Amino acid sequence: MATTISNTDSRTIRNVRVKANFERTAFMFMRSSGIILVILAVGHVMLQLIFNNVHYLSVEFVAEQWSSWGWKVYDMALLVFALTHGINGFRNVLEDYIHNRGAMKVINILLVIFLVVSIVWAGYAIASADPAAMDAAALGQ
Amino acid sequence: MGTLITTVTESIRYRGRSGQYTWLAHRLAGLGILAFLVIHVWDTANASFAPNVYAWTIEVFKTPFFGLGEIAVFGAVLFHSFNGLRITLLDYKPTWWHQQKRSVTIVWVLFLIVFVPLGLYLLLGIVDSCQHPPVWEWAGQTATGASCFSFPPTSLYGIGS
Ligand code: HEM
């Protein structure tokens, strides 16, 4: 841990370099994924809720979006970043209130399993989506 | 349980002013978005795996109470993202911490400027959806509902038959 101390006016600023550890990486991830989510999550909400009025949402609409690789990649990136950021945030919240280390360990394992299963399940749904079959189901053909 | 009660009462009682309320709002917004997101992710996966189930659920989600929830989640995303950027910026620039109170005010004002008109627009969409009874269409068949509050019949979508 290297520390540099500088004095500007009446305040003391300590620049501390912390060696990489899990909590530091998680802290940095919350910030970097947050910046990415401003584009992915806010963009997604603006697009789907405001510009493509939700009242028109249909299976055909989703089929059309998932016939484009660009939107598939967008949706998968959003899936990975939003869920990982949200579940890690949830872990942070729980750690503030649950002080039993054993219980927290079990919860952390369950959260990781839930995160991985959700990403694999929904990621596979996007990757394997068959727009022609989705349209056929909607039209009853 | 004791911790939970202390947490809830202290979060309201403690008078940390704008910074503390903003911290609480950031936390509640994050948890709210996550709750929505988990349902949304598993539901949307059905568009691919079981289109008929997905088609039924999105018609349920178009009813007014879910619509109001959607507006709340929309507001939560806007507030949490603006405030998240503020947190990130101040973590990166400790010399700016003496401006934290002002930064909180800026976040709330920006949030209201964006959220109020767009939230009203979404609210009008709900009102509009209640002007005509809903008509649902699936696999070449149609059904109508009594009012905008009605859920579509599962039988139309071949669910549970
Ligand atoms: C849209 C852009 C977003 C930005 C810029 C952002 C930013 C942040 C930041 C910087 C933190 C850390 C706060 C701290 O450590 O004090 C945080 C916490 C959190 N975020 Fe986000 N986030 C965003 C989207 C989301 C989404 C989509 C979710 C839900 C899936 C979410 C859920 C959470 C949760 C549950 C926390 C923990 C709250 C706490 O510790 O009090 N965030 N966010």
Coordinates of C-alpha atoms and ligand atoms in Angstrom, one line a residue:
Chain A
M1 CA 0.0 0.0 0.0
A2 CA 1.6 3.2 -1.2
T3 CA 0.5 6.4 0.2
T4 CA 1.1 10.0 -1.0
I5 CA -0.1 12.9 1.1
S6 CA -0.5 16.3 -0.3
N7 CA -1.9 19.5 1.4
T8 CA -4.1 21.8 -0.6
D9 CA -5.4 24.8 1.4
S10 CA -6.8 23.4 4.7
R11 CA -7.6 19.9 3.4
T12 CA -5.3 16.9 3.5
I13 CA -5.6 14.5 0.6
R14 CA -4.2 11.0 0.9
N15 CA -3.8 9.1 -2.3
V16 CA -3.8 5.4 -1.3
R17 CA -3.0 2.6 -3.7
V18 CA -4.7 -0.6 -2.6
K19 CA -3.5 -3.9 -3.9
A20 CA -6.1 -5.7 -6.0
N21 CA -8.6 -7.7 -3.9
F22 CA -12.1 -8.9 -4.5
E23 CA -13.9 -6.1 -2.8
R24 CA -11.9 -3.5 -4.5
T25 CA -12.6 -5.1 -7.9
A26 CA -16.3 -5.3 -7.1
F27 CA -16.3 -1.6 -6.1
M28 CA -14.6 -0.6 -9.3
F29 CA -17.0 -2.9 -11.3
M30 CA -20.1 -1.2 -9.8
R31 CA -18.7 2.1 -11.1
S32 CA -17.6 0.9 -14.6
S33 CA -20.7 -1.2 -15.2
G34 CA -22.8 1.8 -14.0
I35 CA -21.3 3.9 -16.8
I36 CA -22.0 1.2 -19.3
L37 CA -25.5 0.8 -18.0
V38 CA -26.3 4.5 -18.6
I39 CA -26.0 3.7 -22.3
L40 CA -27.4 0.1 -22.3
A41 CA -30.2 0.3 -19.6
V42 CA -31.3 4.0 -20.0
G43 CA -31.1 3.5 -23.8
H44 CA -33.1 0.4 -23.6
V45 CA -35.8 1.9 -21.4
M46 CA -36.0 5.1 -23.6
L47 CA -36.3 3.0 -26.8
Q48 CA -38.8 0.4 -25.6
L49 CA -41.0 2.5 -23.3
I50 CA -41.0 5.9 -25.0
F51 CA -40.1 5.5 -28.7
N52 CA -41.6 2.0 -29.3
N53 CA -44.7 2.5 -27.2
V54 CA -45.1 -0.5 -24.9
H55 CA -48.8 -0.8 -25.8
Y56 CA -47.7 -2.1 -29.2
L57 CA -45.3 -4.8 -27.7
S58 CA -46.0 -8.2 -29.3
V59 CA -44.2 -11.5 -30.0
E60 CA -43.8 -10.3 -33.6
F61 CA -42.0 -7.1 -32.4
V62 CA -39.5 -9.2 -30.3
A63 CA -39.1 -11.6 -33.3
E64 CA -38.2 -8.6 -35.5
Q65 CA -35.6 -7.3 -33.0
W66 CA -34.0 -10.8 -32.5
S67 CA -33.7 -11.3 -36.2
S68 CA -30.9 -8.7 -36.0
W69 CA -27.5 -9.7 -34.6
G70 CA -26.9 -6.2 -33.4
W71 CA -29.9 -6.2 -31.1
K72 CA -29.1 -9.7 -29.9
V73 CA -25.6 -8.6 -28.8
Y74 CA -27.1 -5.4 -27.3
D75 CA -29.7 -7.4 -25.3
M76 CA -27.1 -10.0 -24.1
A77 CA -24.7 -7.2 -23.0
L78 CA -27.5 -5.6 -21.1
L79 CA -28.5 -8.9 -19.5
V80 CA -24.9 -9.6 -18.3
F81 CA -24.1 -6.1 -17.0
A82 CA -27.5 -5.3 -15.4
L83 CA -27.9 -8.6 -13.6
T84 CA -24.3 -8.7 -12.4
H85 CA -24.4 -5.1 -11.2
G86 CA -27.8 -5.6 -9.6
I87 CA -27.0 -8.9 -7.8
N88 CA -23.6 -7.5 -6.6
G89 CA -25.5 -4.4 -5.3
F90 CA -28.0 -6.7 -3.6
R91 CA -25.1 -8.5 -1.9
N92 CA -23.7 -5.2 -0.7
V93 CA -27.1 -4.3 0.8
L94 CA -27.4 -7.7 2.5
E95 CA -23.9 -7.4 4.0
D96 CA -24.9 -4.2 5.7
Y97 CA -27.7 -6.0 7.6
I98 CA -26.7 -9.6 7.9
H99 CA -23.8 -10.0 10.3
N100 CA -23.7 -13.8 10.5
R101 CA -20.7 -14.9 8.3
G102 CA -22.0 -18.4 7.8
A103 CA -25.4 -17.2 6.6
M104 CA -23.8 -14.6 4.3
K105 CA -21.6 -17.3 2.8
V106 CA -24.6 -19.5 1.9
I107 CA -26.5 -16.4 0.5
N108 CA -23.4 -15.5 -1.6
I109 CA -23.3 -19.0 -3.1
L110 CA -27.0 -18.9 -3.9
L111 CA -26.7 -15.5 -5.5
V112 CA -23.9 -16.6 -7.8
I113 CA -25.8 -19.7 -8.8
F114 CA -28.9 -17.6 -9.5
L115 CA -26.9 -15.1 -11.5
V116 CA -25.2 -17.8 -13.6
V117 CA -28.5 -19.7 -14.2
S118 CA -30.4 -16.6 -15.2
I119 CA -27.7 -15.4 -17.6
V120 CA -27.3 -18.8 -19.2
W121 CA -31.1 -19.4 -19.5
A122 CA -31.9 -15.9 -20.9
G123 CA -28.7 -15.7 -23.0
Y124 CA -29.6 -19.0 -24.6
A125 CA -33.1 -17.8 -25.3
I126 CA -31.7 -14.8 -27.2
A127 CA -29.0 -16.7 -29.0
S128 CA -31.3 -19.5 -30.1
A129 CA -34.4 -17.3 -30.8
D130 CA -36.0 -18.4 -34.1
P131 CA -38.0 -15.3 -35.4
A132 CA -39.8 -17.4 -38.1
A133 CA -41.1 -19.8 -35.5
M134 CA -42.1 -17.0 -33.2
D135 CA -44.0 -15.3 -36.0
A136 CA -45.6 -18.6 -37.0
A137 CA -46.8 -19.2 -33.4
A138 CA -48.3 -15.7 -33.2
L139 CA -50.2 -16.1 -36.5
G140 CA -51.2 -19.7 -35.8
Q141 CA -49.5 -21.2 -38.8
Chain B
M1 CA -35.7 -9.2 12.5
G2 CA -34.4 -6.8 15.1
T3 CA -31.9 -5.5 12.5
L4 CA -34.6 -5.1 10.0
I5 CA -36.8 -3.0 12.3
T6 CA -33.9 -0.9 13.4
T7 CA -32.9 -0.4 9.7
V8 CA -36.3 0.7 8.7
T9 CA -37.0 3.0 11.7
E10 CA -33.5 4.5 11.7
S11 CA -33.5 5.1 7.9
I12 CA -36.6 7.3 8.5
R13 CA -35.7 8.8 11.9
Y14 CA -32.0 9.7 11.2
R15 CA -31.9 13.3 10.0
G16 CA -28.9 13.2 7.6
R17 CA -30.7 15.5 5.2
S18 CA -30.4 15.4 1.5
G19 CA -27.3 13.2 1.3
Q20 CA -28.9 10.5 3.5
Y21 CA -32.3 10.6 1.7
T22 CA -30.5 10.4 -1.6
W23 CA -28.5 7.4 -0.4
L24 CA -31.7 5.7 0.7
A25 CA -33.5 6.5 -2.6
H26 CA -30.5 5.1 -4.5
R27 CA -30.6 1.9 -2.5
L28 CA -34.4 1.5 -2.8
A29 CA -34.3 2.3 -6.5
G30 CA -31.5 -0.3 -7.1
L31 CA -33.5 -3.0 -5.3
G32 CA -36.7 -2.1 -7.1
I33 CA -35.1 -2.2 -10.5
L34 CA -33.5 -5.6 -9.6
A35 CA -36.9 -7.1 -8.6
F36 CA -38.4 -5.9 -11.9
L37 CA -35.3 -7.0 -13.9
V38 CA -35.4 -10.6 -12.6
I39 CA -39.1 -11.0 -13.6
H40 CA -38.5 -9.2 -16.9
V41 CA -35.5 -11.4 -17.8
W42 CA -37.3 -14.7 -17.1
D43 CA -40.5 -13.5 -18.8
T44 CA -38.7 -12.3 -21.9
A45 CA -36.9 -15.6 -22.3
N46 CA -40.3 -17.1 -22.9
A47 CA -40.7 -15.0 -26.1
S48 CA -38.2 -17.5 -27.5
F49 CA -39.0 -20.7 -25.5
A50 CA -42.8 -20.4 -25.2
P51 CA -44.2 -17.5 -27.3
N52 CA -47.8 -18.2 -26.3
V53 CA -47.0 -17.8 -22.5
Y54 CA -45.0 -14.6 -23.3
A55 CA -47.9 -13.2 -25.4
W56 CA -50.3 -13.7 -22.5
T57 CA -48.0 -12.1 -19.9
I58 CA -47.3 -9.0 -21.9
E59 CA -51.1 -8.4 -22.3
V60 CA -51.4 -8.7 -18.5
F61 CA -48.5 -6.3 -18.1
K62 CA -50.4 -3.8 -20.3
T63 CA -53.2 -3.4 -17.7
P64 CA -53.2 -0.1 -15.6
F65 CA -51.7 -1.4 -12.3
F66 CA -48.7 -3.0 -14.0
G67 CA -48.5 0.2 -16.1
L68 CA -48.1 2.3 -13.0
G69 CA -45.4 -0.1 -11.7
E70 CA -43.6 0.4 -15.1
I71 CA -43.7 4.2 -14.6
A72 CA -42.2 3.7 -11.1
V73 CA -39.4 1.4 -12.5
F74 CA -38.8 4.0 -15.3
G75 CA -38.3 6.7 -12.7
A76 CA -36.1 4.5 -10.6
V77 CA -33.8 3.8 -13.5
L78 CA -33.5 7.5 -14.3
F79 CA -32.8 8.6 -10.7
H80 CA -30.5 5.7 -10.0
S81 CA -28.4 6.3 -13.2
F82 CA -28.1 10.0 -12.6
N83 CA -27.2 9.5 -9.0
G84 CA -24.8 6.6 -9.8
L85 CA -22.9 8.9 -12.1
R86 CA -22.7 11.5 -9.3
I87 CA -21.3 8.8 -6.9
T88 CA -18.8 7.7 -9.5
L89 CA -17.6 11.2 -10.2
L90 CA -17.2 12.1 -6.6
D91 CA -15.4 8.9 -5.8
Y92 CA -13.0 9.8 -8.6
K93 CA -12.6 13.4 -7.5
P94 CA -12.3 13.6 -3.7
T95 CA -11.4 17.3 -3.9
W96 CA -15.0 17.9 -5.0
W97 CA -16.5 16.5 -1.9
H98 CA -17.3 19.9 -0.4
Q99 CA -19.8 20.3 -3.3
Q100 CA -21.7 17.1 -2.4
K101 CA -24.8 18.9 -1.2
R102 CA -25.0 20.9 -4.4
S103 CA -24.4 17.8 -6.5
V104 CA -27.3 16.1 -4.8
T105 CA -29.6 19.0 -5.7
I106 CA -28.4 18.9 -9.3
V107 CA -29.2 15.2 -9.5
W108 CA -32.8 15.7 -8.2
V109 CA -33.5 18.6 -10.4
L110 CA -32.2 16.8 -13.6
F111 CA -34.2 13.8 -12.6
L112 CA -37.4 15.8 -12.3
I113 CA -36.8 17.6 -15.6
V114 CA -36.6 14.3 -17.4
F115 CA -39.0 12.2 -15.4
V116 CA -42.0 14.5 -15.0
P117 CA -42.8 15.0 -18.7
L118 CA -42.0 11.5 -19.8
G119 CA -43.8 10.0 -16.8
L120 CA -46.9 12.1 -17.7
Y121 CA -46.6 10.9 -21.3
L122 CA -46.6 7.2 -20.1
L123 CA -49.5 8.0 -17.7
L124 CA -51.5 9.4 -20.7
G125 CA -50.8 6.1 -22.5
I126 CA -52.5 4.2 -19.7
V127 CA -55.5 6.6 -19.8
D128 CA -55.6 6.2 -23.5
S129 CA -55.6 2.3 -23.3
C130 CA -58.8 2.6 -21.1
Q131 CA -60.7 4.5 -23.8
H132 CA -61.6 1.2 -25.7
P133 CA -62.1 -2.3 -24.4
P134 CA -59.0 -4.5 -25.3
V135 CA -59.0 -6.9 -28.2
W136 CA -56.5 -9.7 -28.0
E137 CA -55.3 -11.7 -31.0
W138 CA -53.4 -15.0 -31.0
A139 CA -52.9 -17.7 -33.6
G140 CA -55.7 -16.4 -35.8
Q141 CA -58.2 -16.1 -33.0
T142 CA -59.5 -13.0 -31.1
A143 CA -61.1 -12.3 -27.8
T144 CA -62.3 -9.0 -26.2
G145 CA -62.1 -7.8 -22.6
A146 CA -64.7 -5.9 -20.5
S147 CA -62.3 -3.1 -19.6
C148 CA -58.7 -2.1 -19.6
F149 CA -58.3 -3.9 -16.3
S150 CA -59.3 -7.3 -17.8
F151 CA -56.7 -10.0 -18.2
P152 CA -56.8 -12.0 -21.5
P153 CA -58.3 -15.5 -21.2
T154 CA -55.5 -18.1 -21.0
S155 CA -57.4 -20.4 -23.3
L156 CA -56.9 -18.0 -26.2
Y157 CA -53.2 -18.7 -25.9
G158 CA -53.6 -22.4 -25.5
I159 CA -52.3 -22.2 -21.9
G160 CA -53.5 -24.9 -19.5
S161 CA -55.5 -26.8 -22.1
Ligands
HEM1 C1 -28.3 2.8 -15.3 C2 -27.1 3.1 -14.9 C3 -26.7 2.7 -13.5 C4 -25.7 3.4 -12.8 C5 -24.9 4.6 -13.3 C6 -25.5 2.7 -11.5 C7 -24.6 3.1 -10.6 C8 -24.5 2.5 -9.3 C9 -23.4 2.7 -8.4 C10 -22.2 3.7 -8.6 C11 -23.6 2.0 -7.3 C12 -22.7 1.9 -6.1 C13 -23.2 2.7 -4.9 C14 -22.3 2.6 -3.7 O1 -21.5 1.7 -3.7 O2 -22.5 3.5 -2.8 C15 -24.8 1.2 -7.5 C16 -25.4 0.4 -6.6 C17 -26.5 -0.4 -6.9 N1 -27.1 -0.6 -8.1 FE1 -26.8 0.6 -9.7 N2 -26.4 1.7 -11.4 C18 -27.1 1.6 -12.6 C19 -28.1 0.7 -12.9 C20 -28.6 -0.3 -12.1 C21 -29.5 -1.4 -12.5 C22 -30.1 -1.6 -13.9 C23 -29.8 -2.1 -11.3 C24 -30.7 -3.3 -11.1 C25 -30.6 -4.4 -11.8 C26 -29.0 -1.5 -10.2 C27 -29.0 -2.0 -8.9 C28 -28.1 -1.5 -7.9 C29 -28.1 -2.0 -6.6 C30 -29.1 -3.0 -6.0 C31 -27.1 -1.3 -5.9 C32 -26.7 -1.4 -4.4 C33 -27.3 -0.2 -3.7 C34 -26.6 0.1 -2.4 O3 -25.5 -0.4 -2.2 O4 -27.1 0.9 -1.6 N3 -28.3 -0.5 -10.7 N4 -25.3 1.6 -8.8

